[in-house]
XYZ file of C-alpha atoms in Angstrom:
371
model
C -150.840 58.115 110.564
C -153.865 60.374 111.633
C -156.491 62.235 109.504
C -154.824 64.052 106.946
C -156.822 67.096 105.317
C -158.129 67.120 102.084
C -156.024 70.494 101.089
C -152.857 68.681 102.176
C -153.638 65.010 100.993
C -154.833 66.004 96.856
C -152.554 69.099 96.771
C -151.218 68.550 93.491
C -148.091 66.729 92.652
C -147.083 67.956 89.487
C -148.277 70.621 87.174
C -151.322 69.065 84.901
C -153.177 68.574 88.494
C -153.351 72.430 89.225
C -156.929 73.743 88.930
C -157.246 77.165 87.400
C -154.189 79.294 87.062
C -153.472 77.770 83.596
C -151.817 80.776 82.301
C -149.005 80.632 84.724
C -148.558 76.760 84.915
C -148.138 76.971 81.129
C -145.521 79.946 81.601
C -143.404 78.167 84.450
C -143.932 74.801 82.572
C -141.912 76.242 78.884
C -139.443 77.783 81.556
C -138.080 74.462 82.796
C -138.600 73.314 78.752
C -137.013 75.936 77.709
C -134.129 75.944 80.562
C -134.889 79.938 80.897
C -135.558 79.539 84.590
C -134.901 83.303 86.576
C -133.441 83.897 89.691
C -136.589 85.212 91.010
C -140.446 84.802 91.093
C -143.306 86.543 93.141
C -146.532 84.763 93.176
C -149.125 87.283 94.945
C -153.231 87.129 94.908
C -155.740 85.880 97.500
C -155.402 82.664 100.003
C -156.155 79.373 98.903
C -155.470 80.131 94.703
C -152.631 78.285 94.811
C -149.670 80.022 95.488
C -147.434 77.853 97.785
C -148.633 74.533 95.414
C -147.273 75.876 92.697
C -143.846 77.411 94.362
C -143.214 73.333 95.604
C -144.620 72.070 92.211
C -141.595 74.645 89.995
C -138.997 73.927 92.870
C -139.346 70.099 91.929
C -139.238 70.691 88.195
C -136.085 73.021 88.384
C -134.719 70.351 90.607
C -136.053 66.916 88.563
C -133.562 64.983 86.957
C -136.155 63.440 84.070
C -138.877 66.350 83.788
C -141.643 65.196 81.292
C -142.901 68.118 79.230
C -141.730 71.020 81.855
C -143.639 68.440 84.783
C -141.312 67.210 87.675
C -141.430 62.971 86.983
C -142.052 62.203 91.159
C -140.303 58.995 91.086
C -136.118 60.843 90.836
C -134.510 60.893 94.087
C -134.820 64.730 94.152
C -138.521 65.121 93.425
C -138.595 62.401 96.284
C -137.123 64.100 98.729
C -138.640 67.200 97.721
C -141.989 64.962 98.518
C -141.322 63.817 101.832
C -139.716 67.008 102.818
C -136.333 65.695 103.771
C -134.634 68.211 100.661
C -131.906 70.787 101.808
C -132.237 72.236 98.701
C -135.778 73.400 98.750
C -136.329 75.859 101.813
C -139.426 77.121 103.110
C -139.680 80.421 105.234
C -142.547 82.084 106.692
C -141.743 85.309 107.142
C -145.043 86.054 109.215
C -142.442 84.225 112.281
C -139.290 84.680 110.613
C -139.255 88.637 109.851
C -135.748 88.990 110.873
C -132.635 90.418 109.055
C -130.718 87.786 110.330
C -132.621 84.722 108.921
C -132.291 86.714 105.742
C -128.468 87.272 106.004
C -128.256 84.162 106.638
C -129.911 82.608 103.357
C -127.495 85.028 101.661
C -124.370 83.484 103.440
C -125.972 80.126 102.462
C -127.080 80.977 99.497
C -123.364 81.294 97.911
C -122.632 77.193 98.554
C -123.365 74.940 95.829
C -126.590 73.168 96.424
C -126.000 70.326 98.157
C -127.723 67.679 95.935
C -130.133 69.290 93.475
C -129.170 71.526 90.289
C -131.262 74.708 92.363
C -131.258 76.011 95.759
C -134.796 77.163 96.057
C -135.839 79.408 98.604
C -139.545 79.505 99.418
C -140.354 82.921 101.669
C -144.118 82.603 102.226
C -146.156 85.994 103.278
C -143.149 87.796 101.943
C -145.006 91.340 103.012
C -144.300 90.546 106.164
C -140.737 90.969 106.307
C -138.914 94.293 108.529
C -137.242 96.924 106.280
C -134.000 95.954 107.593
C -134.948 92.156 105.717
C -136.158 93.478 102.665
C -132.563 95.633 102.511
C -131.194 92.525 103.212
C -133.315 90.601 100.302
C -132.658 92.991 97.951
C -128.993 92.922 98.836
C -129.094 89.215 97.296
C -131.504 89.698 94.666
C -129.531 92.461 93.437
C -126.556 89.732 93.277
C -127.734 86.641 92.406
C -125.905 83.902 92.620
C -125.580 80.936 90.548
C -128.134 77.977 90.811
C -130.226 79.857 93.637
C -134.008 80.536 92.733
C -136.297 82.794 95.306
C -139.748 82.245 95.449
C -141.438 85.213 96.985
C -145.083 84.752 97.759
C -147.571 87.415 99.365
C -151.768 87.683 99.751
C -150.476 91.884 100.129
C -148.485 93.177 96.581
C -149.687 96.763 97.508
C -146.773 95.654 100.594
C -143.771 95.175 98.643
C -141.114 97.789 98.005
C -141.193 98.692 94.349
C -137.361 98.050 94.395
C -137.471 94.898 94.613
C -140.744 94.680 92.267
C -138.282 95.392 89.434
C -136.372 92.737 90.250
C -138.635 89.609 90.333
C -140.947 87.850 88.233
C -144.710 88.641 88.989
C -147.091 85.948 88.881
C -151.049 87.273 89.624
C -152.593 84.520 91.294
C -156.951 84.817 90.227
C -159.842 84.077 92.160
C -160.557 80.243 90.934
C -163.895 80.206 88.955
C -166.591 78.462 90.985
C -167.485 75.663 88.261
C -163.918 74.964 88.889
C -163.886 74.774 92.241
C -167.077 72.098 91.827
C -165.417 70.366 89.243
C -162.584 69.633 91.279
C -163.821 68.359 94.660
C -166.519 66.264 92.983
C -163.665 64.403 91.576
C -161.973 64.551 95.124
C -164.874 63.087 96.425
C -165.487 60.458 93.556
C -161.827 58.961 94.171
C -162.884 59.192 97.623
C -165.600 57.564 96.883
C -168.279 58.987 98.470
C -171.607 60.885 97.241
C -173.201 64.045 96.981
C -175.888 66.329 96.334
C -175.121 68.949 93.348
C -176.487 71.088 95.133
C -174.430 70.633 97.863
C -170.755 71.308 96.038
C -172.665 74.579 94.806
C -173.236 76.248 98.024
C -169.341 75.080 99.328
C -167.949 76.193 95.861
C -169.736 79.275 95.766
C -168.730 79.840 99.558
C -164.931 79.523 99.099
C -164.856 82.862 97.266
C -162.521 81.880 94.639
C -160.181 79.943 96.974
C -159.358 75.887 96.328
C -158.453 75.403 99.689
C -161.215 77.517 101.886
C -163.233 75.479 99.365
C -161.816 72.124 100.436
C -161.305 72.990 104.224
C -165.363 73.683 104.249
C -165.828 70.252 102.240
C -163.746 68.665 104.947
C -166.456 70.178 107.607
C -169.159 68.531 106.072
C -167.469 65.190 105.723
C -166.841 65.070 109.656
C -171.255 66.119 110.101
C -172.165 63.703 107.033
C -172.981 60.032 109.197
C -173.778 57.956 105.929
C -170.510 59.380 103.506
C -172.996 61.396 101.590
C -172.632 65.183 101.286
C -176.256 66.576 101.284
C -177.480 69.964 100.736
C -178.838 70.641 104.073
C -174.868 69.727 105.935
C -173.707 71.643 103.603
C -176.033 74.700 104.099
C -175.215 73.873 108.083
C -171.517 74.182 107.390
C -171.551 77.302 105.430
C -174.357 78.860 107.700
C -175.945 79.769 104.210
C -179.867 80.051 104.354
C -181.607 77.145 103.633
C -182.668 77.283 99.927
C -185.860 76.138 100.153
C -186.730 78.709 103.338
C -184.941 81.832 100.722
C -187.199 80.795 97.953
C -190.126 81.253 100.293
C -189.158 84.233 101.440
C -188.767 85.982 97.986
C -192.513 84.390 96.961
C -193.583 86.173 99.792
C -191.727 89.417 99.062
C -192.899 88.876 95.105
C -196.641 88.679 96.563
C -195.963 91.445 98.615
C -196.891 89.713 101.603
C -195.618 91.399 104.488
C -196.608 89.327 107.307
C -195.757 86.057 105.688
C -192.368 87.540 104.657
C -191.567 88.416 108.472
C -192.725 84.950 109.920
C -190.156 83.354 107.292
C -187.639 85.991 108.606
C -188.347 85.078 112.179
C -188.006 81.079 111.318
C -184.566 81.742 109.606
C -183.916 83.682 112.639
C -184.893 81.145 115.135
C -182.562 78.790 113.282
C -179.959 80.620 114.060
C -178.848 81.870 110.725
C -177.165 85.064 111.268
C -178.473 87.946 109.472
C -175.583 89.179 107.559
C -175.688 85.645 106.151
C -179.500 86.031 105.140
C -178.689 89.548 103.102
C -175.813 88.216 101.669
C -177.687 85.137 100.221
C -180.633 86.893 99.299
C -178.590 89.443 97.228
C -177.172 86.746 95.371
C -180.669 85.019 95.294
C -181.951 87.883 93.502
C -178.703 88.017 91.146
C -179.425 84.437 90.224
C -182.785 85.618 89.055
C -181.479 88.158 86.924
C -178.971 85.971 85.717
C -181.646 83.169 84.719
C -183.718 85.635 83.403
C -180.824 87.349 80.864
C -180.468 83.611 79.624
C -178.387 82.545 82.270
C -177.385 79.321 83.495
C -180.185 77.875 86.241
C -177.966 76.296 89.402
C -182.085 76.096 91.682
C -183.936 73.350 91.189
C -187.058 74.559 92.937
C -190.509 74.408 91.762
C -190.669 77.841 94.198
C -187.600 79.560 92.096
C -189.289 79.395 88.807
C -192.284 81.139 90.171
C -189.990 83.581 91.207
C -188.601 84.308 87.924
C -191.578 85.823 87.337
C -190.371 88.793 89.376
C -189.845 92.282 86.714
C -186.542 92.895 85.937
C -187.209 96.566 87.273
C -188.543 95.333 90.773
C -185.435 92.859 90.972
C -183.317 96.117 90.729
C -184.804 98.029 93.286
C -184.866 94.609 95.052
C -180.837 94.369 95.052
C -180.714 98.466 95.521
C -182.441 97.847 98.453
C -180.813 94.666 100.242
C -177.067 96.748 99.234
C -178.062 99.978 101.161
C -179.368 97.500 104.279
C -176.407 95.586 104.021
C -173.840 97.691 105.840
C -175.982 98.406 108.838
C -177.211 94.423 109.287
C -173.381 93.663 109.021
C -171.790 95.957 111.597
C -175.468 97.268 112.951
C -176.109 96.768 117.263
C -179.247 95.317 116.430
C -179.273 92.999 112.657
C -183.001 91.566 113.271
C -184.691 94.833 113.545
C -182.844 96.127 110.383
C -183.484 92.967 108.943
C -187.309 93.109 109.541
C -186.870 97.160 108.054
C -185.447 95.229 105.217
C -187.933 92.882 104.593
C -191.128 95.750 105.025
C -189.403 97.563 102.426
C -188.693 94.750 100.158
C -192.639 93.937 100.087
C -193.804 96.838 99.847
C -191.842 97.920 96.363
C -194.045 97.878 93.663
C -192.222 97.893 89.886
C -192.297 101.353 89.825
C -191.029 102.558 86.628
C -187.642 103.117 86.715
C -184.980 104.627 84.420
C -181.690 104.945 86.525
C -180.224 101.054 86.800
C -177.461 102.048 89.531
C -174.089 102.612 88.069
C -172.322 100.471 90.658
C -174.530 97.548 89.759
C -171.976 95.161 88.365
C -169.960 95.344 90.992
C -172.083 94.430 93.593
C -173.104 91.552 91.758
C -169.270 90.391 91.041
């Protein structure tokens, strides 16, 4: 047996392992208690929060001959065959490959037989969006009948995709963005059953860079494991991995913008630069560099642990606004830009030369750029 990924090897097994969608495990969970299980479910929101773990998780339960508290038990011959994939009662589809009517006709045909083993058929269609207006017809030709015993699992990253007629016809489930400290939580346990170490700081910059997804989140870890020698996740692999700025250069590049030192501020530029940090990267960071500031300074919690940060918090509150006004207006041209480094270097003149002018208008925008 080769490498298995860390997505694939801790995805969860039953329900009380799921990190952060609480609100719907509890929901599915008093279902199966409850025996008030529907014909059909669609799970939509952003890769990686879960979706597919939890479709697997409910098909089990529906399916589990001696479910614990709404929780499939894993040791039933059903829940074990659901685990080693070897059920004919739990089917997955991709319908990014299999966007045909036919595939979908035939579930329907299928779809009328008892199941062969289990109390549920359960059809899993993954990217559900994807599917041709003659398979949706098709789809909503069964859902419209259901039969017996047969649940569909309909799961998309696109809801703004799906025909409203069959909307009314299935369960929605809104996947969320997992909260970072949940993110963190989770793969330092991964990595403590694992056990190998880490550097805090190190889970912060993957957790922050999985944008609310579990498994970006634990595909990046799994980077950083294959660079770390000694089975110790450190800050700078992880900073390699996620091709974030170096902390420590960042925090010397905002003292140098705070003392409004211009040529200091471009030779830290250039080093980044030389380093091969890209510069959409470097605005990125430093926006949320200076939303960290804010953040400590409104009574926040502190994730830096630099000596160099907390001389930055010395940085007005007014200044840090024009600061983040600033790096937002630069940011579109760095990103798509012919030439990032000489916008970035216009970025960085302008940043040290703001003084805290007065100001009165705090942009109306401003929470959303910092979400």
């Amino acid at each position: 047996m080769g490498y298995m990924a860390l997505y694939r090897k801790w995805r969860p097994s039953d329900f009380d392992e799921v990190k952060g969608q609480d609100a719907i495990v509890q929901t599915l969970r008093n279902q199966i208690i409850y025996n008030r299980i529907g014909h059909a479910y669609l799970f939509c929101g952003t890769r990686g929060t879960g979706k597919t773990s939890i479709a697997k998780l409910f098909a089990k339960a529906v399916n589990c001959e001696h479910p614990v508290n709404g929780n499939p038990c894993n040791a039933c011959p059903s829940c074990q065959a659901i685990n080693n994939q070897s059920s004919l009662d739990v089917l997955e589809i991709d319908a990014a490959s299999n966007n045909g009517v036919d595939e979908i006709r035939e579930i329907r045909d299928k779809s009328t037989y008892a199941p062969s083993r289990a109390t549920y058929k359960v059809y899993i269609i993954d990217e559900v969006h994807m599917l041709s207006t003659g398979a949706f017809n098709a789809l909503l030709k069964t859902l419209e009948e259901p039969t017996e015993n047969v649940v569909f699992i309909l799961a998309t990253t696109e809801l703004h995709k799906i025909p409203a007629t069959i909307l009314s016809r299935v369960q929605r489930f809104e996947f969320k963005s997992i909260k970072q400290g949940a993110i963190k939580e989770h793969l330092a346990s991964i990595l403590e059953k694992e056990g190998l170490t880490f550097d805090d700081e190190a889970l912060t910059i993957i957790s922050r860079r999985a944008e609310g997804g579990m498994r970006d989140a634990l595909s990046i870890l799994d980077q950083a494991l294959s660079l770390s020698a000694d089975n110790n996740v450190s800050q700078s692999v992880a900073e390699e991995i996620t091709g974030s700025i170096g902390l420590t250069a960042l925090d010397s590049f905002v003292a140098s913008v705070r003392n409004q030192d211009t040529t200091k501020a471009l030779s830290n530029l250039e080093t980044l630069f030389d380093n091969g940090k890209s510069m959409s990267r470097f605005a990125t960071d430093l926006l949320e560099y200076f939303r960290d500031l804010l953040i400590v300074k409104a009574g926040g919690e502190n994730s830096h642990h630099s000596p160099l940060f907390e001389e930055n918090l010395s940085l007005e509150q007014d200044r840090l606004f024009q600061l983040i006004d600033l790096v937002t207006s630069a940011l579109p041209e760095i990103k798509t830009g012919t030439h990032p480094k000489i916008y970035a270097e216009m970025l960085t003149i302008k940043l040290t030369e703001t003084s805290a002018q007065v100001r009165q208008d705090i942009p109306a925008n401003l929470q959303e750029e910092l979400d």
